[in-house]
Short mmCIF file of C-alpha atoms in Angstrom, two decimals:
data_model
loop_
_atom_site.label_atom_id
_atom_site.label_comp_id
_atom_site.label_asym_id
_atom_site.label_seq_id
_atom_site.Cartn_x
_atom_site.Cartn_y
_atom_site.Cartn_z
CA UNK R 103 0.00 0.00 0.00
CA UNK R 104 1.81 3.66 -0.78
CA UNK R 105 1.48 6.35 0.99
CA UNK R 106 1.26 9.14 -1.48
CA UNK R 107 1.40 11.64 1.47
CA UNK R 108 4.64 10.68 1.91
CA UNK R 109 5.49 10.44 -1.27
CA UNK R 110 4.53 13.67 -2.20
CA UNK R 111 5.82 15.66 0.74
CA UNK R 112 9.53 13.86 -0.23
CA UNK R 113 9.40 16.48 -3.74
CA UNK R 114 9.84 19.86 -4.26
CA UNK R 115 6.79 21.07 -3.99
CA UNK R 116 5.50 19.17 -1.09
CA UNK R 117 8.62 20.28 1.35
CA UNK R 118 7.37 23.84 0.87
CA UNK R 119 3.64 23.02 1.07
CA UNK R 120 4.46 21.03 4.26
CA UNK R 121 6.52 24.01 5.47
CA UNK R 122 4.48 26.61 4.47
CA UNK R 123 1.17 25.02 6.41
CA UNK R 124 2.59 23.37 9.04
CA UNK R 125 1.54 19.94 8.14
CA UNK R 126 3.19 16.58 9.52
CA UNK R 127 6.59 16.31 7.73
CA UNK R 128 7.17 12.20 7.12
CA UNK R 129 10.89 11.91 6.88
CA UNK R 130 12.62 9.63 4.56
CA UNK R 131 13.58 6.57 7.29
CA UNK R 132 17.32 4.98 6.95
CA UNK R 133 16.60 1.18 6.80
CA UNK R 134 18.64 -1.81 6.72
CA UNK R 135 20.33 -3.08 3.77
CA UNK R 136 22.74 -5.72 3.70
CA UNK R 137 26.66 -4.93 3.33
CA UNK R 138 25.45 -1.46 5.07
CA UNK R 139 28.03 0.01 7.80
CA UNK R 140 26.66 0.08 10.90
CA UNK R 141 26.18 3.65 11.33
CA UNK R 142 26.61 6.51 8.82
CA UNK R 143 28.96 8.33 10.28
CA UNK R 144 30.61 8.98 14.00
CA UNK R 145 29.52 8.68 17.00
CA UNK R 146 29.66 10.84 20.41
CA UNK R 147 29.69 8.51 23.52
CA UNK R 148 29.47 10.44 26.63
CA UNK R 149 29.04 8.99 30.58
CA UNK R 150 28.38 10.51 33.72
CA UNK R 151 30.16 10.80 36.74
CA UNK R 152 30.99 7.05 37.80
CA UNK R 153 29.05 5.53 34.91
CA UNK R 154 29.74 1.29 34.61
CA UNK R 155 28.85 0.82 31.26
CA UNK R 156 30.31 3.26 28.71
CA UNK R 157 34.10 0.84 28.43
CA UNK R 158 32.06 -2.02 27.28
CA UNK R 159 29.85 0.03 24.73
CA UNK R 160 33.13 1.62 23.65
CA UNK R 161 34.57 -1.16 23.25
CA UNK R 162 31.61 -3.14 21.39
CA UNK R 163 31.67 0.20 18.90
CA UNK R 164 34.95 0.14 18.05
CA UNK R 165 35.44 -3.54 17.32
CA UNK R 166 32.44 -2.94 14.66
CA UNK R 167 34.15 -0.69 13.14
CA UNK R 168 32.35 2.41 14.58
CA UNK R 169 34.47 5.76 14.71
CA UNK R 170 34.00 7.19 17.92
CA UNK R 171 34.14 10.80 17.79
CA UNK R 172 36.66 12.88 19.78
CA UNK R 173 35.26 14.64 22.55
CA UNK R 174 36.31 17.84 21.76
CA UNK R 175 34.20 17.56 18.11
CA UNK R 176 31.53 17.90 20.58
CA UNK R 177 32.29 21.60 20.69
CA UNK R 178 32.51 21.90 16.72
CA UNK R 179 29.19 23.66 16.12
CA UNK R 180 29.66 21.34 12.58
CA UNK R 181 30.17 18.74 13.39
CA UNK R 182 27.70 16.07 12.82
CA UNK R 183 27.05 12.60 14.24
CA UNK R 184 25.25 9.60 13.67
CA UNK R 185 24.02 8.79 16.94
CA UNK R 186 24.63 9.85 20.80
CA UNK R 187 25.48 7.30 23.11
CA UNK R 188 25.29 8.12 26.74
CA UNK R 189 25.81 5.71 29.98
CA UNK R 190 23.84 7.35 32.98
CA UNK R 191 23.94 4.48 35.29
CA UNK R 192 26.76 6.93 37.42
CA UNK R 193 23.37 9.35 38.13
CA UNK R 194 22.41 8.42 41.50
CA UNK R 195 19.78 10.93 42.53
CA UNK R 196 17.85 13.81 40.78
CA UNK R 197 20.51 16.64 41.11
CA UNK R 198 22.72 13.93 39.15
CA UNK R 199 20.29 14.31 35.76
CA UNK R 200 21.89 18.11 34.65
CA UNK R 201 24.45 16.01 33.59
CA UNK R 202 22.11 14.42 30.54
CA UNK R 203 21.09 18.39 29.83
CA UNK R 204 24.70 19.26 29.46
CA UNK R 205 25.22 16.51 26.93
CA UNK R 206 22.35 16.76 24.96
CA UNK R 207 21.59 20.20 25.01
CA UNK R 208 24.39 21.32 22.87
CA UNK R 209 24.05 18.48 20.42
CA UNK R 210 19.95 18.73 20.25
CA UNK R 211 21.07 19.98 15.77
CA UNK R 212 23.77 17.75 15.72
CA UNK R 213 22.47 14.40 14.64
CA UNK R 214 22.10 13.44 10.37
CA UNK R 215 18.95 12.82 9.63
CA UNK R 216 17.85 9.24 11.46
CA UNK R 217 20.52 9.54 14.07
CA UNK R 218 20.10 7.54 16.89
CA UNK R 219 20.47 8.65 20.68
CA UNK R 220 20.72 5.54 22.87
CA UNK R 221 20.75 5.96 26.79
CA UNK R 222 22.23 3.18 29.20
CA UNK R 223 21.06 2.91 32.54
CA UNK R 224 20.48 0.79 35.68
CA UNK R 225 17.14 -1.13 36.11
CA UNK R 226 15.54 0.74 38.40
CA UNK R 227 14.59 -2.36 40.65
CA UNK R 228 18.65 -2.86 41.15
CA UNK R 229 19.50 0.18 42.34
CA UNK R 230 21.08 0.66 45.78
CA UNK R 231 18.48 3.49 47.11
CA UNK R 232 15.53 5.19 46.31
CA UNK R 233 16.92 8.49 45.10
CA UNK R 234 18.94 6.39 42.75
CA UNK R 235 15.84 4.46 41.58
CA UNK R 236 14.03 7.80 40.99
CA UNK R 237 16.87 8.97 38.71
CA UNK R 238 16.97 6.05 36.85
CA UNK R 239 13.37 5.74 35.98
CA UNK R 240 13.69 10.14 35.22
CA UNK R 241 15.29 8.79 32.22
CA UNK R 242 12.16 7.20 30.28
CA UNK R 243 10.83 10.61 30.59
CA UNK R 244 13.96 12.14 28.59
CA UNK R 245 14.12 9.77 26.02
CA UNK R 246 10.75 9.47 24.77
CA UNK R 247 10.43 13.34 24.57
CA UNK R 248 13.88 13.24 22.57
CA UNK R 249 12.61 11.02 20.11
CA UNK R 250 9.35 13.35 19.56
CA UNK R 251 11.56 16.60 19.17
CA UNK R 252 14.76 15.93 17.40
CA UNK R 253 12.50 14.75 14.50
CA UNK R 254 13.85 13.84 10.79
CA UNK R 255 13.72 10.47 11.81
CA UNK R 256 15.46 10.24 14.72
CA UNK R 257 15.38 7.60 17.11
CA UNK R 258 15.81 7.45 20.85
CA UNK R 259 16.26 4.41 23.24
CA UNK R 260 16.54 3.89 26.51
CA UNK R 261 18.66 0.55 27.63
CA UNK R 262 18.35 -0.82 31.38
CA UNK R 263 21.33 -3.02 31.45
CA UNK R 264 21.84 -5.40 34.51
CA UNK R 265 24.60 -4.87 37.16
CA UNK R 266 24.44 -8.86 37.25
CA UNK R 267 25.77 -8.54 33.75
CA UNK R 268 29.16 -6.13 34.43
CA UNK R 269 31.20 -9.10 34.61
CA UNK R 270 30.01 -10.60 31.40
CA UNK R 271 31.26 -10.63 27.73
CA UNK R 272 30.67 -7.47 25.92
CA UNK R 273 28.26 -9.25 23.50
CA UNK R 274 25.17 -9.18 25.96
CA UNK R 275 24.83 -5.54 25.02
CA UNK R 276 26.54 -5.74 21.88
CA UNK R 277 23.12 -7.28 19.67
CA UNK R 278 20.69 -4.93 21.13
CA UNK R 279 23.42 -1.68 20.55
CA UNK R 280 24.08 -3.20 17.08
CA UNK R 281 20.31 -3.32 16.69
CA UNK R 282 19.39 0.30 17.93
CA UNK R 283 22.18 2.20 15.86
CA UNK R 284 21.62 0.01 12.38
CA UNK R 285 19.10 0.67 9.91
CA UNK R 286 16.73 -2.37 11.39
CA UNK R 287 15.37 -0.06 14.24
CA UNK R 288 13.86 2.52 11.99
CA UNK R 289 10.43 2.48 13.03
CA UNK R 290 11.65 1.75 16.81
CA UNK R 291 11.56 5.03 18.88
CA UNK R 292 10.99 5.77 22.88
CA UNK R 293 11.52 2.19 23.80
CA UNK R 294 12.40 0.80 27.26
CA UNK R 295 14.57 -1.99 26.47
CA UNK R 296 15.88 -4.03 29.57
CA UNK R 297 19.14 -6.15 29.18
CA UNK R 298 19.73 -9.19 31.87
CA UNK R 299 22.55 -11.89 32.34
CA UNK R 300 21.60 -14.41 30.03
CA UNK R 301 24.01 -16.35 27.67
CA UNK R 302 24.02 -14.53 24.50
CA UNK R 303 26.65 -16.28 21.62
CA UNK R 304 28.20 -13.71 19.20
CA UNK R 305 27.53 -15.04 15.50
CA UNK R 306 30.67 -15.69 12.94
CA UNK R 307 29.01 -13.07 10.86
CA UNK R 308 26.68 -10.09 11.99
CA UNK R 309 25.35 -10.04 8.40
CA UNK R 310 24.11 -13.60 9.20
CA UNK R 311 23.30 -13.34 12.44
CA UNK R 312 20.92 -16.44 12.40
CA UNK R 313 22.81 -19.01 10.38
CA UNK R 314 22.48 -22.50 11.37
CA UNK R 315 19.43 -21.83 13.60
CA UNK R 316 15.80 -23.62 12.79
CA UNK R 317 13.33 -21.12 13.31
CA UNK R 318 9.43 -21.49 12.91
CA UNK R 319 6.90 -18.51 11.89
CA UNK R 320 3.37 -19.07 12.29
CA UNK R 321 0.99 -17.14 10.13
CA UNK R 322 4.05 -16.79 7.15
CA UNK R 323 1.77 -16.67 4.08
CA UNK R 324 1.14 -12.88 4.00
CA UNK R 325 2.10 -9.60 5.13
CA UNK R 326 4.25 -9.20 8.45
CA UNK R 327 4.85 -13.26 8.47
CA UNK R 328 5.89 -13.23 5.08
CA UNK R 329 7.97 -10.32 5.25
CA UNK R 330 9.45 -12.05 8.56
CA UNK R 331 10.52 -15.22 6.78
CA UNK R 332 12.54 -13.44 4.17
CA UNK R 333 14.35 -11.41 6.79
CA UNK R 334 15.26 -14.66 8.54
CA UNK R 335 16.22 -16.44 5.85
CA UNK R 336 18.32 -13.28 4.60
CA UNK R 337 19.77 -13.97 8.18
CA UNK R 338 20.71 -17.03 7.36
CA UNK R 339 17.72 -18.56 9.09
CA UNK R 340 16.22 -22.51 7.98
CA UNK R 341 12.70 -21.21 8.16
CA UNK R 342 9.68 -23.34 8.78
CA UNK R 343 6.81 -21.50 7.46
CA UNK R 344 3.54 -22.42 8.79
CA UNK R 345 0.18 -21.04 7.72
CA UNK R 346 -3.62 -22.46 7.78
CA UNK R 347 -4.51 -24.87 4.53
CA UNK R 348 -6.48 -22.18 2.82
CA UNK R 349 -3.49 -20.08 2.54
CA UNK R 350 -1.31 -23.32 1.34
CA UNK R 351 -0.39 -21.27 -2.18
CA UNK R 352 0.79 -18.29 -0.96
CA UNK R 353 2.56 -20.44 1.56
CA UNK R 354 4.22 -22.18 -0.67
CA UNK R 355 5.06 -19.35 -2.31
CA UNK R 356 6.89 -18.07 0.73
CA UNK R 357 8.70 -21.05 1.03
CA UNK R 358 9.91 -21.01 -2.44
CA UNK R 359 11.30 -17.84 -2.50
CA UNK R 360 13.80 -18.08 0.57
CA UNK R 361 14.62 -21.93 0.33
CA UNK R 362 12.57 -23.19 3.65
CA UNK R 363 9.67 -25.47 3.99
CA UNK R 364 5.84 -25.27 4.48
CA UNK R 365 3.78 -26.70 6.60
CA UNK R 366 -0.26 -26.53 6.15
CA UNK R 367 -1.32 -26.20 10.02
CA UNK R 368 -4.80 -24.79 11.87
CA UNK R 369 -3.28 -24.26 14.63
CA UNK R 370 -6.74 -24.52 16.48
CA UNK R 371 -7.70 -27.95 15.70
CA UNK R 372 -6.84 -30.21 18.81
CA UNK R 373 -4.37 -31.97 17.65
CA UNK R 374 -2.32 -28.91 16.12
CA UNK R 375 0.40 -28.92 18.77
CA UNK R 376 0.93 -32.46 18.94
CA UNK R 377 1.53 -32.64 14.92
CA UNK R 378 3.83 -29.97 14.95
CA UNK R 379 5.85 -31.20 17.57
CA UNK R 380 6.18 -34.39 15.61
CA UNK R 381 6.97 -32.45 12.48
CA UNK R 382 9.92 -30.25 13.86
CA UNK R 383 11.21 -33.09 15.99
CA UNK R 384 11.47 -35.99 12.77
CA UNK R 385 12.48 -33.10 9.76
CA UNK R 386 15.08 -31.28 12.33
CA UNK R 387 15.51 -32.49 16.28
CA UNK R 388 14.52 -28.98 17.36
CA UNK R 389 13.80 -25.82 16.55
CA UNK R 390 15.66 -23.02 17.93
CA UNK R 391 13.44 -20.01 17.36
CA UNK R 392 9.40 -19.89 17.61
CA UNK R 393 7.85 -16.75 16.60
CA UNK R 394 4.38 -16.92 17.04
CA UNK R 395 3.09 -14.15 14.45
CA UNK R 396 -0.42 -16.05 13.46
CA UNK R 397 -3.26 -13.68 14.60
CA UNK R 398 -6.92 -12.50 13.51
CA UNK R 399 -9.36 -9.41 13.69
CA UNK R 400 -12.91 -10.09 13.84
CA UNK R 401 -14.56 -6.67 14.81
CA UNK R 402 -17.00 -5.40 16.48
CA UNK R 403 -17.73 -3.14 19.50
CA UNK R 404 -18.30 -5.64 22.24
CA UNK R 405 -21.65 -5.06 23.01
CA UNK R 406 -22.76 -6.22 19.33
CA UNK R 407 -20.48 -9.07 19.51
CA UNK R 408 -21.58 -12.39 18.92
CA UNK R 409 -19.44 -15.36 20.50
CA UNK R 410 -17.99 -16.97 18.04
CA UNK R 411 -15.81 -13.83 17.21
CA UNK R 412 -14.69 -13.07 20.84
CA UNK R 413 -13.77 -17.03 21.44
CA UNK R 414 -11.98 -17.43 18.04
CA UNK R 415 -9.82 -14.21 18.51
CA UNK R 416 -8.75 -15.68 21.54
CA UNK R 417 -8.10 -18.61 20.34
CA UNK R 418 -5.88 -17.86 17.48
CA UNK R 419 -4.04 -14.64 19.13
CA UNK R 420 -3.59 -15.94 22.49
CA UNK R 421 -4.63 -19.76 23.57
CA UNK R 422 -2.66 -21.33 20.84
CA UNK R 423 0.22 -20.28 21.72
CA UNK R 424 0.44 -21.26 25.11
CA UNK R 425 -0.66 -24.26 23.70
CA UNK R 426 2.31 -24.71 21.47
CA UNK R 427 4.57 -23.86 24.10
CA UNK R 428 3.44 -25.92 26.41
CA UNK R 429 4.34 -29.12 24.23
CA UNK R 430 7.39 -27.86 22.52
CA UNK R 431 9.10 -27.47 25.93
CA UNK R 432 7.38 -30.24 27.62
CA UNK R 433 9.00 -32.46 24.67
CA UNK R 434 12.18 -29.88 25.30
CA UNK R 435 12.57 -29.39 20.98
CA UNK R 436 13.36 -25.73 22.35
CA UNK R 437 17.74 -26.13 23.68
CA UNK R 438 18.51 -24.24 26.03
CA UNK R 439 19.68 -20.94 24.43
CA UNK R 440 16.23 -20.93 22.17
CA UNK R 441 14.19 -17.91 21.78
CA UNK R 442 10.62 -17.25 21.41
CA UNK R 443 8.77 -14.15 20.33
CA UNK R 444 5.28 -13.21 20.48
CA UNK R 445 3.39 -10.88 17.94
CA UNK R 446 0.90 -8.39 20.58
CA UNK R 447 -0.05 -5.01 18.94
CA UNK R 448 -0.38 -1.54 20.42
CA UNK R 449 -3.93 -2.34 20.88
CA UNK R 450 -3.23 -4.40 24.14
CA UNK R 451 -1.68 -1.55 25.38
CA UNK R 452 -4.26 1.26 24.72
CA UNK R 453 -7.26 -0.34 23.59
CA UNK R 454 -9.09 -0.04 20.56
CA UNK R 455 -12.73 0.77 19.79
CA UNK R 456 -14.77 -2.19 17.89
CA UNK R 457 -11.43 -4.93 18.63
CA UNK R 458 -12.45 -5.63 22.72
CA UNK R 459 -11.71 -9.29 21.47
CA UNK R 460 -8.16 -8.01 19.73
CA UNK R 461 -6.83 -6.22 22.41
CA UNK R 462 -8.00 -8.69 24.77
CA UNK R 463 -5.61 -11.57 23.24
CA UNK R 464 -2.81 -9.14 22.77
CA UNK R 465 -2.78 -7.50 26.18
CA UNK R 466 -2.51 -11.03 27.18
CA UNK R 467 0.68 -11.85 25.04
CA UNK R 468 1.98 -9.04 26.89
CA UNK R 469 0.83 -10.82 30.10
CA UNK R 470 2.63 -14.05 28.73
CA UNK R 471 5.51 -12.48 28.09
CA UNK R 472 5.44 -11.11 32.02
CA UNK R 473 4.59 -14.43 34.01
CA UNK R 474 6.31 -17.01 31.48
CA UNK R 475 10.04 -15.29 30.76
CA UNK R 476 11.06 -15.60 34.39
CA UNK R 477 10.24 -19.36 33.81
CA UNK R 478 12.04 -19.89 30.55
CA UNK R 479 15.16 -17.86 31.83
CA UNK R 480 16.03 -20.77 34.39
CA UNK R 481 15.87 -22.83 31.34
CA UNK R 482 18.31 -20.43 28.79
CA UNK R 483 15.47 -19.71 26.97
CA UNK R 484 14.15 -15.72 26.32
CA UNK R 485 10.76 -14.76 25.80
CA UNK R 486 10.15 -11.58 24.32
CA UNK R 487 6.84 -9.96 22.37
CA UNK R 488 6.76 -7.23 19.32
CA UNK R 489 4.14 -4.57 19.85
CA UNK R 490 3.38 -3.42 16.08
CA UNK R 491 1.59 -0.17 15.83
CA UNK R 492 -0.02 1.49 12.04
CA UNK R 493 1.88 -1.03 9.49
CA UNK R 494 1.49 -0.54 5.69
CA UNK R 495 -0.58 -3.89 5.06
CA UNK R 496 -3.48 -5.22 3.37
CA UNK R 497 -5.81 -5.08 6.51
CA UNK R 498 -4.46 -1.21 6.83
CA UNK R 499 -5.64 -0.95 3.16
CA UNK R 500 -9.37 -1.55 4.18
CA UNK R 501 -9.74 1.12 7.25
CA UNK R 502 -11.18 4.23 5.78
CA UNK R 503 -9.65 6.57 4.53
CA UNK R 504 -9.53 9.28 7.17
CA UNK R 505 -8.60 6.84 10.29
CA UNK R 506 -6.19 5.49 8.21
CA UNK R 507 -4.16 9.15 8.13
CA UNK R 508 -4.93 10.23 11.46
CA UNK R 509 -3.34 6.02 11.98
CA UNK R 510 -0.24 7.34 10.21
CA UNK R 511 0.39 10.67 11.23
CA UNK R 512 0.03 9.98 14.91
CA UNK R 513 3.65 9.00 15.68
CA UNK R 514 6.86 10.68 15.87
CA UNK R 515 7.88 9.44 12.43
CA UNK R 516 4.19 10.63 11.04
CA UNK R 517 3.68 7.82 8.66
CA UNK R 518 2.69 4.35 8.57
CA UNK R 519 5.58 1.49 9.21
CA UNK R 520 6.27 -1.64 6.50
CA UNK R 521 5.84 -4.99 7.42
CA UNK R 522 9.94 -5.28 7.69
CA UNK R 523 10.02 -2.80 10.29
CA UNK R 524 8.27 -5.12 12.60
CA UNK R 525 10.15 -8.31 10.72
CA UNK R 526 14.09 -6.83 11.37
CA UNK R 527 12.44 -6.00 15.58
CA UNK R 528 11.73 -9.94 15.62
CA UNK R 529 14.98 -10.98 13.58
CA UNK R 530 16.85 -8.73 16.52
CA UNK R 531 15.25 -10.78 19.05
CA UNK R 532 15.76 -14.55 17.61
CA UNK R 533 19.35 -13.79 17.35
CA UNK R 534 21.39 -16.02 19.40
CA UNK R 535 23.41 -12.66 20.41
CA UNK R 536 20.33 -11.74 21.83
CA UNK R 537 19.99 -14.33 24.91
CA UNK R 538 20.43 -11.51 27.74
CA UNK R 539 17.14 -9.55 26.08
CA UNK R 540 14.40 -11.61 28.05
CA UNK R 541 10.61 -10.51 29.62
CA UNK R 542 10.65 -7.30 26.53
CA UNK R 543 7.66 -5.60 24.95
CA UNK R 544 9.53 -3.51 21.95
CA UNK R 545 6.68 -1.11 20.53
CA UNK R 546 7.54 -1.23 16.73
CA UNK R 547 4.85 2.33 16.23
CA UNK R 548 7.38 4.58 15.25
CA UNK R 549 6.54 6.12 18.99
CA UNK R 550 3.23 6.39 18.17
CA UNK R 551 0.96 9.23 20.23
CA UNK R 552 -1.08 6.30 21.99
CA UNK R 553 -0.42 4.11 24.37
CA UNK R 554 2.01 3.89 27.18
#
């Protein structure tokens, strides 16, 4: 679906117009391409007073091949960067937060266009007092109203990273930093994004970050699960593409195109668990990676509801797959160091009028991901869920015409996400590299105006 919005406001004429009136201002979003460098240009890393965690992120930056700028370019009113990096885990009480103003303040024009600004900080429960655990949490505040100021499609992240952790390798940051400065976080802005001590394994190759790794998609024959099987398979991913036998041609199709296999599946017939247990445990031992992405809308506002759409929602979003889960690990086909990520939506965060079914079953992925990840962890295994806001797909196409832009516009990025926005979030979080991200809800919305 194109946005010719977008489109237009990206010529000549529509800059001015946009200018001019005062209307939102879409920028053109830096996204991932293979072979890309990391980052654009340099980058200015900055700490507080006694902060833990800027050696390892300089360190992690430099062995990609980042050029960290010198301080003193900090001064150079010309100077620009491609993202700010700053570790505020040495703030220990409210007085302590002028230091993020003096860092930021002078650089607030310095970023290219989609710069990134990444803050590191302590979780909030591990701090040693309260005044420390107020400063800490301060920061959400700062970095979500970065990401709606700087604009021109700008990003801004805030990382909690474990004191459990300091004694770690380098590479339990290194996947979600690599992630947040790359061109795979475009649509990602004013996320909370918590970092534990769980065994992450640095890949061979970043640009293959998944190779050798089995990795099942549920609901891959169209839009965000199709797009999600080519990005995993582009990361050198053996997909296992699984869709409902109505959709076995486009399926197939899928398949096809990135070299992985099909398999025709309801996943709400009684047996569905059961058979796909047998099928990933005879074609490959295991399966390293679930992402359940299969999902429905039936809607209507509640009250005009009739049964059948609240209980097959539920079904389909939410029951199966705890139902999966429960006899993949029970027949423990997910090794310890497996990963499995959940598709919610914004709408189980703010509610949505006419989907009290829909937001139902995705505020309860959320609630999966909260009572089930402490679990998993003891086994190796992460559990993390992708919260997808206004994406460019076919069920988009059909809202009318003036939700749809008010749908767009009302994010920081003002216009609608693509399918791989929400695909290269997921990809991030089935990396093996990505072991100590565990118990997340990463908003792919481009920070939209709703929702917490």
């Amino acid at each position: 679906m194109t946005d010719r919005y977008a489109s237009f406001v990206q010529t000549g004429a529509g800059r001015a117009l946009v200018k001019r009136l005062g209307l939102p201002d879409p920028p053109r979003l830096r996204r991932h391409t293979p072979g890309d460098p990391l980052v654009p240009g340099p980058v200015l890393l900055g700490s507080s007073a006694g902060g833990r965690i800027a050696d390892q992120a300089g360190k992690i930056l430099t062995a990609a091949g980042v050029e960290l700028a010198d301080p003193v370019a900090a001064h150079d009113a010309d100077r620009r960067f491609a993202a700010l990096v700053y570790d505020a885990s040495g703030v220990t009480d409210s007085t302590g937060l002028r230091q993020l103003y003096d860092f930021f303040h002078p650089q607030a024009r310095s970023l290219v266009p989609s710069g990134r600004v990444i803050v590191l900080g302590t979780p909030p429960a591990e701090c040693g007092s309260p005044r420390e655990a107020t400063a800490q949490r301060a920061l959400e505040g700062l970095t979500r109203s970065i990401g709606k100021e700087f604009g021109r499609g700008v990003t801004a992240q805030l990382v909690y990273v474990t004191r459990e952790g300091d004694a770690g390798t380098p590479v339990s940051l290194e996947s979600t930093l690599r992630f947040l400065l790359s061109g795979r976080s475009a649509y990602v802005s004013g996320q909370v994004i918590r970092v534990g001590a769980g065994t992450a394994v640095a890949p061979a190759d970043w640009d293959r970050p998944l190779d050798g790794q089995v990795v099942l998609v549920t609901g891959a024959a169209r839009g965000i699960g199709a797009a999600l099987a080519k990005v995993l398979a582009r990361d050198g991913a053996q997909v296992v593409a699984l869709d409902i036998p109505a959709a076995g041609d486009e399926l197939a199709a899928v398949a096809n195109d990135i070299g992985g296999s099909a398999v025709q599946l309801d996943l709400t017939a009684p047996d569905a668990p059961t058979r796909l247990a047998e099928h990933l445990a005879s074609r490959h031992g295991r399966v390293d990676v679930v992402v359940h992405n299969a999902g429905i809308t039936r809607d209507k506002t509640l009250g005009r509801m009739d049964a059948d759409r609240w209980d097959s929602v539920i079904d389909v979003n939410l029951s199966s797959q705890e139902r999966i889960n429960d006899v993949l690990l029970e027949r423990d086909l997910i090794p310890a160091g497996g990963r499995i990520v959940s598709v919610s939506s914004i709408a189980g965060i703010a509610g949505n009028r006419g989907q009290t079914n829909y937001a139902t079953s995705k505020a309860g992925v959320i609630g999966l991901v909260d009572s089930l990840s402490p679990v998993l962890r003891e086994r190796g295994i992460s559990l993390n869920a992708v919260a997808p806001g206004f994406i460019e797909t076919r069920l988009t196409a059909r809202i009318p015409l003036t939700i749809r832009e008010a749908g767009r516009r009302m994010n920081s990025m003002a216009q609608g996400g693509l399918p791989v926005d929400v695909a290269e979030t997921i990809g991030w979080l089935s990396w093996p590299a990505s072991g100590a991200v565990s118990g997340n809800v990463v908003r792919v919305c481009g920070q939209s105006l709703l929702g917490a």
